[in-house]
PDB file of C-alpha atoms in Angstrom:
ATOM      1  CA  UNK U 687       0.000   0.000   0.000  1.00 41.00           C
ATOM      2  CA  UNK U 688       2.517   2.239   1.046  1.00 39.00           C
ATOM      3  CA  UNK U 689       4.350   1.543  -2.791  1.00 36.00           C
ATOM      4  CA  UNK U 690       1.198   2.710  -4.223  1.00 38.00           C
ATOM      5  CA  UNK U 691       0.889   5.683  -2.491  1.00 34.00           C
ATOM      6  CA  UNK U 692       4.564   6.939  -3.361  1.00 35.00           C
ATOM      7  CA  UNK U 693       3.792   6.259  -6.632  1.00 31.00           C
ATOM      8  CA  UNK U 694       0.753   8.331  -6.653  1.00 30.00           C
ATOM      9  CA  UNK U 695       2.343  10.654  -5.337  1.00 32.00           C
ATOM     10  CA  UNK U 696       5.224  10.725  -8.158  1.00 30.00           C
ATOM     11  CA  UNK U 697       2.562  11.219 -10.537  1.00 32.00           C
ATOM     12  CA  UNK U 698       0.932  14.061  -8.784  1.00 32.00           C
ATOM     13  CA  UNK U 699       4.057  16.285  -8.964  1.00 34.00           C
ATOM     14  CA  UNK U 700       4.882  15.287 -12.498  1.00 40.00           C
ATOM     15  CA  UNK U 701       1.582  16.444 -13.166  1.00 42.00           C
ATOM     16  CA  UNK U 702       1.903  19.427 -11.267  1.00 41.00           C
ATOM     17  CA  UNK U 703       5.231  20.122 -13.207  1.00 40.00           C
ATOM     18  CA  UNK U 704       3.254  20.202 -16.495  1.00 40.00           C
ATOM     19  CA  UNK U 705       0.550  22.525 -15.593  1.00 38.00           C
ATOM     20  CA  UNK U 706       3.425  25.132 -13.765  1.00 36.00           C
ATOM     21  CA  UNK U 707       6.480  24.319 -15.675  1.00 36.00           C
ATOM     22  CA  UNK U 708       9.674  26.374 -14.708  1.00 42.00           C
ATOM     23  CA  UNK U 709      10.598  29.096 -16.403  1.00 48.00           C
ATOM     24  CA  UNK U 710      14.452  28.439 -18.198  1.00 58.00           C
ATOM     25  CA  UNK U 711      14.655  31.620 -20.240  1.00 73.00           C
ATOM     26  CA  UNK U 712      18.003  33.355 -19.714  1.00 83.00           C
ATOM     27  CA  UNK U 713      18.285  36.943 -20.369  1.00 90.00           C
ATOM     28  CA  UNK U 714      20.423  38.936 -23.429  1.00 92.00           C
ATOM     29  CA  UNK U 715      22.513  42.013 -23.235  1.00 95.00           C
ATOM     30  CA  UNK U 716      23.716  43.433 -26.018  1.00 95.00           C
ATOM     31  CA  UNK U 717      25.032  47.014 -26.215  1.00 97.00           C
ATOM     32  CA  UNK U 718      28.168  48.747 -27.850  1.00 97.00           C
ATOM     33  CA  UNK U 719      29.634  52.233 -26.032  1.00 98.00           C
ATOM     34  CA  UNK U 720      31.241  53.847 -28.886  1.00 97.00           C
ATOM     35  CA  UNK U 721      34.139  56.020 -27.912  1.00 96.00           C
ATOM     36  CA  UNK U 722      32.595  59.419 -28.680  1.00 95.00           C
ATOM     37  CA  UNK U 723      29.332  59.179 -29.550  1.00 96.00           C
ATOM     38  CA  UNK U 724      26.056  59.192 -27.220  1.00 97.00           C
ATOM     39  CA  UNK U 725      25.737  56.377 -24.458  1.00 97.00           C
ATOM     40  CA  UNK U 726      23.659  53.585 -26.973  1.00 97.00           C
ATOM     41  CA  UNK U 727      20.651  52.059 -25.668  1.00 97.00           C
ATOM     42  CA  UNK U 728      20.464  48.887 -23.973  1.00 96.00           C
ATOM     43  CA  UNK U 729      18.728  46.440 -24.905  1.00 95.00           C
ATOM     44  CA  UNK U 730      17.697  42.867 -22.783  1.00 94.00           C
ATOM     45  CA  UNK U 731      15.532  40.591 -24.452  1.00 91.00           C
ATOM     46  CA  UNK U 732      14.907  36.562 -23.090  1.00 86.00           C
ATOM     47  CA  UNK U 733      16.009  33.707 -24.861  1.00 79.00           C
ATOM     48  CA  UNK U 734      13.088  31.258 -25.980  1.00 66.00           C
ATOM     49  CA  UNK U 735      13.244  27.537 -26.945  1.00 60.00           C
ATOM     50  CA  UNK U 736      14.809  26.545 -30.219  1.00 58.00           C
ATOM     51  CA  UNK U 737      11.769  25.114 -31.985  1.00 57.00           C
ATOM     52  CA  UNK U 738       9.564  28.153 -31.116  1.00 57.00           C
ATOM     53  CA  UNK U 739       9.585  31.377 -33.523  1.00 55.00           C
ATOM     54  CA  UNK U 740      11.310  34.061 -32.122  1.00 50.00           C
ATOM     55  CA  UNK U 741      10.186  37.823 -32.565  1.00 57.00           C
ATOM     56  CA  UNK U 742      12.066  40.566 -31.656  1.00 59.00           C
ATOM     57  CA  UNK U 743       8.499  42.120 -29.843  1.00 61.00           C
ATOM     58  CA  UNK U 744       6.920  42.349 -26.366  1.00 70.00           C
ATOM     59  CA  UNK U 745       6.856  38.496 -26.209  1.00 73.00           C
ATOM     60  CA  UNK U 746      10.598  38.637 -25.980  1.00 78.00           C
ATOM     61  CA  UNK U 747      11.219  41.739 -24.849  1.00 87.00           C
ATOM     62  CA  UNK U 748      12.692  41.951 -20.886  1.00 90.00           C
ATOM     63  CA  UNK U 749      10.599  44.518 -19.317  1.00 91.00           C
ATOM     64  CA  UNK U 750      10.928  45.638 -15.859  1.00 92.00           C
ATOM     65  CA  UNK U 751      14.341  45.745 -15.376  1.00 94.00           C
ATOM     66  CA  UNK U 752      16.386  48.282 -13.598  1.00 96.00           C
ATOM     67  CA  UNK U 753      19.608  49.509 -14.573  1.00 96.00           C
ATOM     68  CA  UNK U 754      22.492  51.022 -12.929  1.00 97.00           C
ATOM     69  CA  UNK U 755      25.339  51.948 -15.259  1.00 98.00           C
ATOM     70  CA  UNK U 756      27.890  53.872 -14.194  1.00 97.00           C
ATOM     71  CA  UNK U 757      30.522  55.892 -16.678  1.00 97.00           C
ATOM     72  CA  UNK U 758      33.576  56.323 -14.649  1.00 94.00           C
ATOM     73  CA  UNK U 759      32.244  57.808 -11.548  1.00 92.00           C
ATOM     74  CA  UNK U 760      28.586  59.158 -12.705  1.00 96.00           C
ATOM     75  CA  UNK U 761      25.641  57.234 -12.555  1.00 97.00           C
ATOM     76  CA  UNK U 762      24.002  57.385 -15.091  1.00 97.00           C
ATOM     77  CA  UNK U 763      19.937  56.961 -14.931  1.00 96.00           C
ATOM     78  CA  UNK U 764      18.181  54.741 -18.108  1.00 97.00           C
ATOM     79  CA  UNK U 765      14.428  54.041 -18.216  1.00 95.00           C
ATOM     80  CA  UNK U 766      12.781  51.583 -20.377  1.00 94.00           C
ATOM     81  CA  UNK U 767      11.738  53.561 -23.558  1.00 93.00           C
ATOM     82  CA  UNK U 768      10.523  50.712 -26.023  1.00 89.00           C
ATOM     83  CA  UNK U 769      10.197  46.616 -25.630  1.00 89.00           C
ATOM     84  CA  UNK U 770      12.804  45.090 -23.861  1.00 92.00           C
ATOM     85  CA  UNK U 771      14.725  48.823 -25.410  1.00 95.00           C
ATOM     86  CA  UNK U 772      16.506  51.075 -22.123  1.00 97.00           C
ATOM     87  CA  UNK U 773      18.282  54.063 -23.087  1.00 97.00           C
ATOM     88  CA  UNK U 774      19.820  56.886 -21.293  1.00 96.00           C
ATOM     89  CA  UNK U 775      17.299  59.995 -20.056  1.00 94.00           C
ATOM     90  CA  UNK U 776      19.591  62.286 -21.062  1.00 93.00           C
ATOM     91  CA  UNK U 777      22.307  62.324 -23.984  1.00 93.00           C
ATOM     92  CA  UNK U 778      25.510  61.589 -22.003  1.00 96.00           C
ATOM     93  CA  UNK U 779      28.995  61.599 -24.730  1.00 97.00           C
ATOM     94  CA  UNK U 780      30.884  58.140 -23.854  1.00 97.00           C
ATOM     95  CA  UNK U 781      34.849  59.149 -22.837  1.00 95.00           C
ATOM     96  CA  UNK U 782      37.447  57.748 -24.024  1.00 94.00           C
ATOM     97  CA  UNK U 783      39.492  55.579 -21.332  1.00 93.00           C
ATOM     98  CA  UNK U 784      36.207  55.744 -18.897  1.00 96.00           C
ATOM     99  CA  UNK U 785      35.422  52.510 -17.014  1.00 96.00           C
ATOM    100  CA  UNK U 786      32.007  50.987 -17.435  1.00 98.00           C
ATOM    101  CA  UNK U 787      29.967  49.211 -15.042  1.00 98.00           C
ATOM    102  CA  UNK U 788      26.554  47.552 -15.616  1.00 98.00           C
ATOM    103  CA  UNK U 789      24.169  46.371 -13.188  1.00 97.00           C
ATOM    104  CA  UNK U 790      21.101  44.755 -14.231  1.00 97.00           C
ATOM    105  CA  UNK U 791      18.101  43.892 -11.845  1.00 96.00           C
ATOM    106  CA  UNK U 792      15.302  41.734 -13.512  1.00 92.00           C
ATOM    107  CA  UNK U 793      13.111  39.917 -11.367  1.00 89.00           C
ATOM    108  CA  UNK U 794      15.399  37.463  -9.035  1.00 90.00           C
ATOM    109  CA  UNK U 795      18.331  37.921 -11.356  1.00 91.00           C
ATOM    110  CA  UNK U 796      21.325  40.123 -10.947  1.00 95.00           C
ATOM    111  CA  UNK U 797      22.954  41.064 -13.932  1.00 96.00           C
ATOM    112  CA  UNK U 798      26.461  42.765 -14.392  1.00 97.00           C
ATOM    113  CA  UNK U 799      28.954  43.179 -16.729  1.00 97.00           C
ATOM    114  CA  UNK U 800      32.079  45.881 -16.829  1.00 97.00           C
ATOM    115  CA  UNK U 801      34.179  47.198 -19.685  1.00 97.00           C
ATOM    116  CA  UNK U 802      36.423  50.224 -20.657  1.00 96.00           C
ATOM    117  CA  UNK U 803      36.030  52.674 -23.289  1.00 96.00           C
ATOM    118  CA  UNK U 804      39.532  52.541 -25.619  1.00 95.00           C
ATOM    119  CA  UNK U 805      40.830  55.201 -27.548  1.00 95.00           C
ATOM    120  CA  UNK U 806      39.278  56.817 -30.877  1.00 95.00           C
ATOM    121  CA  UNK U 807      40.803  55.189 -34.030  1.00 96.00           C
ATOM    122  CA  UNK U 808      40.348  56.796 -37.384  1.00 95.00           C
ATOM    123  CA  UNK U 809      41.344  56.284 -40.801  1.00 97.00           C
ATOM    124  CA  UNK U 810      44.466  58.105 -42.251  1.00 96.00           C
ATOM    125  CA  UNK U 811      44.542  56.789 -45.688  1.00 96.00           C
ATOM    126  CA  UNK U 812      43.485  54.042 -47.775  1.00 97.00           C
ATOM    127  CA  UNK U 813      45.135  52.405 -51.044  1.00 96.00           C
ATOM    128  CA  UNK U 814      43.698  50.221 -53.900  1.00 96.00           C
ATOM    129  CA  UNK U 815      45.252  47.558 -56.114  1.00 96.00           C
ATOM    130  CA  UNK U 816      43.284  45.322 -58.866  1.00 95.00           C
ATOM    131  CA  UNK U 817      44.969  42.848 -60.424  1.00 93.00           C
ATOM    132  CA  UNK U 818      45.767  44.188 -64.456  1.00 94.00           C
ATOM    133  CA  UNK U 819      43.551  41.178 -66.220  1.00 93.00           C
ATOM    134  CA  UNK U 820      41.137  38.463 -64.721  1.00 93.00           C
ATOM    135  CA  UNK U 821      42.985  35.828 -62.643  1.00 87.00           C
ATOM    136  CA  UNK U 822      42.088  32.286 -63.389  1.00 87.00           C
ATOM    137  CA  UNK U 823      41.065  30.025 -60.690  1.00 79.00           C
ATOM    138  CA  UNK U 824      38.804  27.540 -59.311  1.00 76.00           C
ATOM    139  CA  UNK U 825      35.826  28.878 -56.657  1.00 78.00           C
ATOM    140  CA  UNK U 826      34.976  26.414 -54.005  1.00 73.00           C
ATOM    141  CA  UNK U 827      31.847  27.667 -52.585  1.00 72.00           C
ATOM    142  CA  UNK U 828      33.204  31.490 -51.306  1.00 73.00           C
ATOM    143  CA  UNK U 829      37.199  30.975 -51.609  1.00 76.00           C
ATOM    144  CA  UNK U 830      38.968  31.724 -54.824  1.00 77.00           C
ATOM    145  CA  UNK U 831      41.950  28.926 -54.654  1.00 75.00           C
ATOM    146  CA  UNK U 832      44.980  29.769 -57.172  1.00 70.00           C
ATOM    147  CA  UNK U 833      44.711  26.194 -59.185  1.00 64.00           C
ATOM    148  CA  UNK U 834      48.442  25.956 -58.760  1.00 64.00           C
ATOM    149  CA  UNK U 835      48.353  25.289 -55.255  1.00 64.00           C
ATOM    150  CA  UNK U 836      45.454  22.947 -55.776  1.00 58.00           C
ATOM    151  CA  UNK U 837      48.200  20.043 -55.097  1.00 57.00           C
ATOM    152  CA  UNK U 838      50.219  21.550 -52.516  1.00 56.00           C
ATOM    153  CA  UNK U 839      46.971  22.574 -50.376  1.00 57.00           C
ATOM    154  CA  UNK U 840      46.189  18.862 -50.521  1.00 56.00           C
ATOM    155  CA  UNK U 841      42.705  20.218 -52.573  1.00 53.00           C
ATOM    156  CA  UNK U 842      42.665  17.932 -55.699  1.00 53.00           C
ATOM    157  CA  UNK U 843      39.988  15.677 -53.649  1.00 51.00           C
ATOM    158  CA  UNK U 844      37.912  18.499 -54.056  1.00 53.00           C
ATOM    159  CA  UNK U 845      38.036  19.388 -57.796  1.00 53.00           C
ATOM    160  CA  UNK U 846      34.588  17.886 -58.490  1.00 54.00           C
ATOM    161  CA  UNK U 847      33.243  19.919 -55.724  1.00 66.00           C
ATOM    162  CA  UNK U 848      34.707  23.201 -57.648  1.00 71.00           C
ATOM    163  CA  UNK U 849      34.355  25.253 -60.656  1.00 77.00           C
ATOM    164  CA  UNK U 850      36.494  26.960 -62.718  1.00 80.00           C
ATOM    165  CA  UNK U 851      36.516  31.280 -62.953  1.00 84.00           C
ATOM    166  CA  UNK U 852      37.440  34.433 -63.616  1.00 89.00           C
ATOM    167  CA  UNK U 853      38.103  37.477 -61.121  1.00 89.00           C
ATOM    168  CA  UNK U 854      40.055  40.502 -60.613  1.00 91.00           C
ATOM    169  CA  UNK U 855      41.805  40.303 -57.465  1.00 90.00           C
ATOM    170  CA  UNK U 856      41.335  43.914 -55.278  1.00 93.00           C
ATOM    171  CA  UNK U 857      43.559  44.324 -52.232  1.00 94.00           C
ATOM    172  CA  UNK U 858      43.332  47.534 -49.932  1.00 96.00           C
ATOM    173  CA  UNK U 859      45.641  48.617 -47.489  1.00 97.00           C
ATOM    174  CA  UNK U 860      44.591  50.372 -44.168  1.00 97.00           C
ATOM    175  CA  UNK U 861      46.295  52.921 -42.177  1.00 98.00           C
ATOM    176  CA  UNK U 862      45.892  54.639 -38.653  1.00 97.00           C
ATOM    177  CA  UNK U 863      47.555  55.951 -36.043  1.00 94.00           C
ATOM    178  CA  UNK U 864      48.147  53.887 -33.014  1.00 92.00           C
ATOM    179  CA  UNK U 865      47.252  56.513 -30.144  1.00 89.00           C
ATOM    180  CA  UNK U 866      46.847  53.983 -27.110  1.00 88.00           C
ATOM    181  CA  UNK U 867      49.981  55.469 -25.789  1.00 80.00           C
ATOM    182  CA  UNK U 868      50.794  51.964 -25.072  1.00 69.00           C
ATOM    183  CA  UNK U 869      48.548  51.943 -22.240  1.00 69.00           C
ATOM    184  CA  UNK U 870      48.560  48.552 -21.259  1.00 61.00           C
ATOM    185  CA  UNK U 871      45.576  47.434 -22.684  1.00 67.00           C
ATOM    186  CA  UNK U 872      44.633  44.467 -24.202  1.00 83.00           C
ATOM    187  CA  UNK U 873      43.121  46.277 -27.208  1.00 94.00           C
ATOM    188  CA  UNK U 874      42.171  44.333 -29.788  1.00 96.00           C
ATOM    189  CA  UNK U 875      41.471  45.634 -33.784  1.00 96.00           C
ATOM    190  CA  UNK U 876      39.023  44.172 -36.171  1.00 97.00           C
ATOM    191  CA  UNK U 877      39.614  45.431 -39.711  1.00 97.00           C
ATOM    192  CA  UNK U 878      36.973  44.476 -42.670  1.00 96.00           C
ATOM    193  CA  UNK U 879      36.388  45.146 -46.510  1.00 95.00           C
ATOM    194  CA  UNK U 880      32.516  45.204 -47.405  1.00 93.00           C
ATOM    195  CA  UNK U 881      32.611  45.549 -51.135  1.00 92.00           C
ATOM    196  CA  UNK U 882      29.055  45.917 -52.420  1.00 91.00           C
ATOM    197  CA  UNK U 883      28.768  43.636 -55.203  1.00 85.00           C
ATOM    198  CA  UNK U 884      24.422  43.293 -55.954  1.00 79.00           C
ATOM    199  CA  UNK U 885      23.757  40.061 -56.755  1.00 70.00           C
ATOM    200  CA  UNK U 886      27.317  39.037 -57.701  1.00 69.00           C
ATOM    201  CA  UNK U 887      28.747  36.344 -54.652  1.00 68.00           C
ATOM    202  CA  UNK U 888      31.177  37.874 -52.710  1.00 70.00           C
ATOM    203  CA  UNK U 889      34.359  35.715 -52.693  1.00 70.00           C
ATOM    204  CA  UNK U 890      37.395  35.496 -50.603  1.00 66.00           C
ATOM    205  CA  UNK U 891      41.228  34.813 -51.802  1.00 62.00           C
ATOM    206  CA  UNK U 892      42.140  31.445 -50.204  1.00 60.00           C
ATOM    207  CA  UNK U 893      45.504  33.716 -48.453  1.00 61.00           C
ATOM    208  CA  UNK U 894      44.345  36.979 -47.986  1.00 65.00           C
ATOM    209  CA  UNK U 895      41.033  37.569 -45.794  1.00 81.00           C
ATOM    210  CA  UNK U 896      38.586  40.544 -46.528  1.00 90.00           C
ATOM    211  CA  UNK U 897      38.836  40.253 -42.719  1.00 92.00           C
ATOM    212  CA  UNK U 898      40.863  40.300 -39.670  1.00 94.00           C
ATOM    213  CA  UNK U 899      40.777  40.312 -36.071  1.00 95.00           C
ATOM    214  CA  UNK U 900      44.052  40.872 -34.760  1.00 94.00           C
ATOM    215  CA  UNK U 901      45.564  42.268 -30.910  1.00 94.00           C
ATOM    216  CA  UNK U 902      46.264  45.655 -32.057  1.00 94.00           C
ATOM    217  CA  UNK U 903      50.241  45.630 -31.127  1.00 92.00           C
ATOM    218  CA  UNK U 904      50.642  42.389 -33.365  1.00 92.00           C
ATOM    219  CA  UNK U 905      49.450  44.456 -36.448  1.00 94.00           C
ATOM    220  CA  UNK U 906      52.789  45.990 -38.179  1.00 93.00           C
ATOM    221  CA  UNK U 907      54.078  49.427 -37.900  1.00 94.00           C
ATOM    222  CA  UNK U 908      54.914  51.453 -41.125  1.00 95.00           C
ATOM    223  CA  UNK U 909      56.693  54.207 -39.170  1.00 92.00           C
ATOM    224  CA  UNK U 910      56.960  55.498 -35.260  1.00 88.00           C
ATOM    225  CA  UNK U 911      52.879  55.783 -35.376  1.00 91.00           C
ATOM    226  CA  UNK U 912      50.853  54.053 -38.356  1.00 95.00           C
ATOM    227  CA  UNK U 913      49.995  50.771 -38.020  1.00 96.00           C
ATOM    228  CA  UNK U 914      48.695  49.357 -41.661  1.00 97.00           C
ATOM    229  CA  UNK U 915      46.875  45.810 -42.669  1.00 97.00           C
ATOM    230  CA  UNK U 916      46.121  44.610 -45.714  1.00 95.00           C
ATOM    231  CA  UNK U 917      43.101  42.572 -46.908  1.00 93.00           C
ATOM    232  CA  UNK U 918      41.683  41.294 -50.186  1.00 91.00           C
ATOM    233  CA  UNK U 919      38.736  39.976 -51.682  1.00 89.00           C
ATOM    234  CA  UNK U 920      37.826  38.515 -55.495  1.00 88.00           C
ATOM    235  CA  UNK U 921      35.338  40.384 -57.613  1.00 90.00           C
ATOM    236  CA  UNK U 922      34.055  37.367 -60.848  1.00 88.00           C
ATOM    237  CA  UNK U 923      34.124  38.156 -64.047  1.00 90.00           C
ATOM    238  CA  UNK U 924      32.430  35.918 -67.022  1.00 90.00           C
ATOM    239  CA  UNK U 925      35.122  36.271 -69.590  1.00 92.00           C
ATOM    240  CA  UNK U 926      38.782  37.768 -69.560  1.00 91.00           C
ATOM    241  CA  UNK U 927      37.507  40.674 -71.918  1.00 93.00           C
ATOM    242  CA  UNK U 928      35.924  41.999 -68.964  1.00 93.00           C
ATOM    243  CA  UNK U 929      36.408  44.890 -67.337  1.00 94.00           C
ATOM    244  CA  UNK U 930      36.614  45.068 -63.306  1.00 94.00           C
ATOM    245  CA  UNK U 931      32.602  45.796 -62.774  1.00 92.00           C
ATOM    246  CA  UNK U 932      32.148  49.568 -60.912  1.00 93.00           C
ATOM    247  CA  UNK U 933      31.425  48.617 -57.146  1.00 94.00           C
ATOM    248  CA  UNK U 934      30.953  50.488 -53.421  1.00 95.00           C
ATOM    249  CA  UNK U 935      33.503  49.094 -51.061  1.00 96.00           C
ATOM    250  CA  UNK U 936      33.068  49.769 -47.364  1.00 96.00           C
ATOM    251  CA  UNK U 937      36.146  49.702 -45.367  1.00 97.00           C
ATOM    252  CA  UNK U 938      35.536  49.517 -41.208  1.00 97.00           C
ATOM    253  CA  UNK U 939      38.441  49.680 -38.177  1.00 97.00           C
ATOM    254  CA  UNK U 940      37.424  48.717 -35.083  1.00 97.00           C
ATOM    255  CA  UNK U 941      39.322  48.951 -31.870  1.00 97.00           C
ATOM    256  CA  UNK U 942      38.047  46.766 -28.845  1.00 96.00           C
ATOM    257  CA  UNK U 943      38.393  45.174 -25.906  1.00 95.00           C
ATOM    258  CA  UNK U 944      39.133  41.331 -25.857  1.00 94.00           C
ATOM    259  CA  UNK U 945      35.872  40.560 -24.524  1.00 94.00           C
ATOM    260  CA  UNK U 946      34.591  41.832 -27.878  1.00 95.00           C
ATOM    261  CA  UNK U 947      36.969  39.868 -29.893  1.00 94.00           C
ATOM    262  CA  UNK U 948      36.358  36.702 -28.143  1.00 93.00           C
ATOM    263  CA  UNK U 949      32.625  37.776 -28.836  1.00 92.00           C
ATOM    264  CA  UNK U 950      32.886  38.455 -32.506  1.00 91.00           C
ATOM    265  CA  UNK U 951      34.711  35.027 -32.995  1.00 88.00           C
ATOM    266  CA  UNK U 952      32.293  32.769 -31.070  1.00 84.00           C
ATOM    267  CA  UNK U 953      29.489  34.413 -32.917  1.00 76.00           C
ATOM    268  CA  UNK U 954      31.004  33.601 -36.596  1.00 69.00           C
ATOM    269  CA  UNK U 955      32.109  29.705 -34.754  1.00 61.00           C
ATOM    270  CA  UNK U 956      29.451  27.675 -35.661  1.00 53.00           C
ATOM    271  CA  UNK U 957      30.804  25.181 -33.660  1.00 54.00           C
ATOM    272  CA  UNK U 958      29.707  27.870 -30.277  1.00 52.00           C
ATOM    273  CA  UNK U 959      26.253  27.251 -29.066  1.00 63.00           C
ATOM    274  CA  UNK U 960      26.941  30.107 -27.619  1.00 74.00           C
ATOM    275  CA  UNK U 961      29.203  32.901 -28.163  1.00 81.00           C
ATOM    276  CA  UNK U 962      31.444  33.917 -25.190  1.00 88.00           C
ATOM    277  CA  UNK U 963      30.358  36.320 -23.038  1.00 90.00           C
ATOM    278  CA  UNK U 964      31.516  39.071 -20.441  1.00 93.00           C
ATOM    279  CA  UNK U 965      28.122  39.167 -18.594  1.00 96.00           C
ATOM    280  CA  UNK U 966      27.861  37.185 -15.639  1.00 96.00           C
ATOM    281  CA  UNK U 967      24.046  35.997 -15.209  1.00 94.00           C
ATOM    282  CA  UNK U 968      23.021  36.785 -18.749  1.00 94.00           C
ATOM    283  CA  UNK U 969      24.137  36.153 -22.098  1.00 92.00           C
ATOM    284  CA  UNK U 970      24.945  38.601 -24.656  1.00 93.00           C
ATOM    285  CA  UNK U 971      27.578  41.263 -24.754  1.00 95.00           C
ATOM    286  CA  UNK U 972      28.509  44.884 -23.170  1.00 97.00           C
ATOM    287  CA  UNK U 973      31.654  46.402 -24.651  1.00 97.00           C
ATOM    288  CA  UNK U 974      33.131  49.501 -25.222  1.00 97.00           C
ATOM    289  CA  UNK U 975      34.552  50.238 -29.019  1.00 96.00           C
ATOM    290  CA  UNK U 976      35.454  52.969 -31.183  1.00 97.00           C
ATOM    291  CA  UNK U 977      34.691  53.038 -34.958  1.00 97.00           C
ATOM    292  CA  UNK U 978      35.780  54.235 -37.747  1.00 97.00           C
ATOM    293  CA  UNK U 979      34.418  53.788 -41.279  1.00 96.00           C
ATOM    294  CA  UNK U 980      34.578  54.729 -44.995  1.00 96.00           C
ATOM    295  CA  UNK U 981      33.036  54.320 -48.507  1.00 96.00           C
ATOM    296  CA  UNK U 982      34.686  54.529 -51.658  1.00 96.00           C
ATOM    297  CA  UNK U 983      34.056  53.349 -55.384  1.00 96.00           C
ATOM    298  CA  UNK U 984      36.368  50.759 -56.625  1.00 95.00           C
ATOM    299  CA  UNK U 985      36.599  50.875 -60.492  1.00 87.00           C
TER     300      UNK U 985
END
């Protein structure tokens, strides 16, 4: 009797567990304090299961949160302005060098998270190469492969798998001043060419990436200040009588903390479930950057 009535009881709290079942969701920060510019909004949004649609609207949204963030000394006061959006009350510029510190306070949950602010970066100048004629190659899915290192790269399994083309090879060079005054930070610089190529694919050259992410003091000097990197990216052509096509390229430098790099390279892992994160009790990411960018036509 005494079995029967445990297991009765087993089946009452499963059954209880159905009708009230536990709330998992986690919560997501994301925001990016450009050196600079305003304070950005914040914006905390919970995480829902994988087979249900997610939209970014009040079902998502984390409302009812309170937030402390503090620039260097000053607190400064944010209020909830949209769904699951919190923004400063007043326009507040973020400093360069200023320590950040986030407190979140949603519910039961305690959410924090600190950063820095690191130096403005800027362009200084930029410089364009295209290859004279159409380079030959073969194009496995986005990488353009030179087909004379198809042996040496251990790629001939692959030939089926690829198809033979055309393309100009562009390369641009980035410079900027390196004005961390060697500060001891771990700064870290993500550099990245965007070229804008409609409905053409955008390919990569199997050696040199349209994008890096780099510690800033590992990145070569050119003189006592600049600090330059090169990238390069394929543009595909139908027939060597072709011209390079006219294009927008969109050339970005960002300078950030090592939270933010680990951050950026989970995200583009698909191997992470989850990118790394410098929140503690949340997911997502709060970073300070600084950002500089530029578009030119490549022709």
């Amino acid at each position: 009797m005494k079995f029967r009535y445990a297991i009765l009881v087993i089946f009452f709290l499963m059954g209880c567990e159905a009708v009230h079942p536990e709330d998992t969701s986690l919560l997501v920060v994301e925001s990016y304090v450009a050196a600079g510019q305003p304070l950005p909004p914040l914006i905390l949004r919970r995480t829902a299961p994988l087979e249900a649609k997610y939209d970014l609207d009040q079902s998502t949204a984390a409302t009812g949160a309170r937030i402390e963030f503090m620039l260097q000394d000053a607190l400064i006061p944010y209020t909830m302005q949209g769904a699951g959006v919190y923004a400063p009350l007043e326009p507040v510029t973020a400093i360069p060098g200023a320590e950040l510190d986030l407190k979140v306070y949603w519910g039961d949950h305690v959410i924090t998270a600190n950063s820095r602010v690191p130096p403005p970066v800027s362009l200084d100048s930029v410089s364009i190469e295209v290859s004279d004629t159409p380079i030959p190659g073969l194009i496995l899915d986005s990488v353009f492969v030179d087909p004379l290192l198809v042996d040496s790269l251990g790629l001939r399994a692959l030939g089926a798998n690829a198809r033979e083309g055309l393309v100009y090879l562009v390369e641009a060079t980035l410079y900027w001043t390196d004005n961390t005054e060697r500060d001891g930070d771990d700064w870290w610089m993500r550099t990245q060419l965007l070229p804008r190529l409609g409905q053409s694919p955008r390919l990569s050259n199997f050696f040199l990436s349209p994008e890096a992410l780099q510690r800033e003091t590992s990145v070569p000097f050119v003189n006592a200040e600049q600090r330059s990197w090169s990238g390069a990216y394929a543009v595909q052509v139908p027939s060597s009588s072709n011209q390079l096509p006219a294009h927008g390229l969109r050339i970005s430098i960002v300078r950030g903390t090592s939270a933010y790099a680990q951050f950026v390279s989970g995200s583009s892992n698909p191997g992470e479930s989850e990118p790394p994160s410098n929140v503690t009790g949340a997911l997502g990411i709060f970073t300070g950057l600084a950002i500089d960018t530029l578009t030119i036509e490549v022709q």
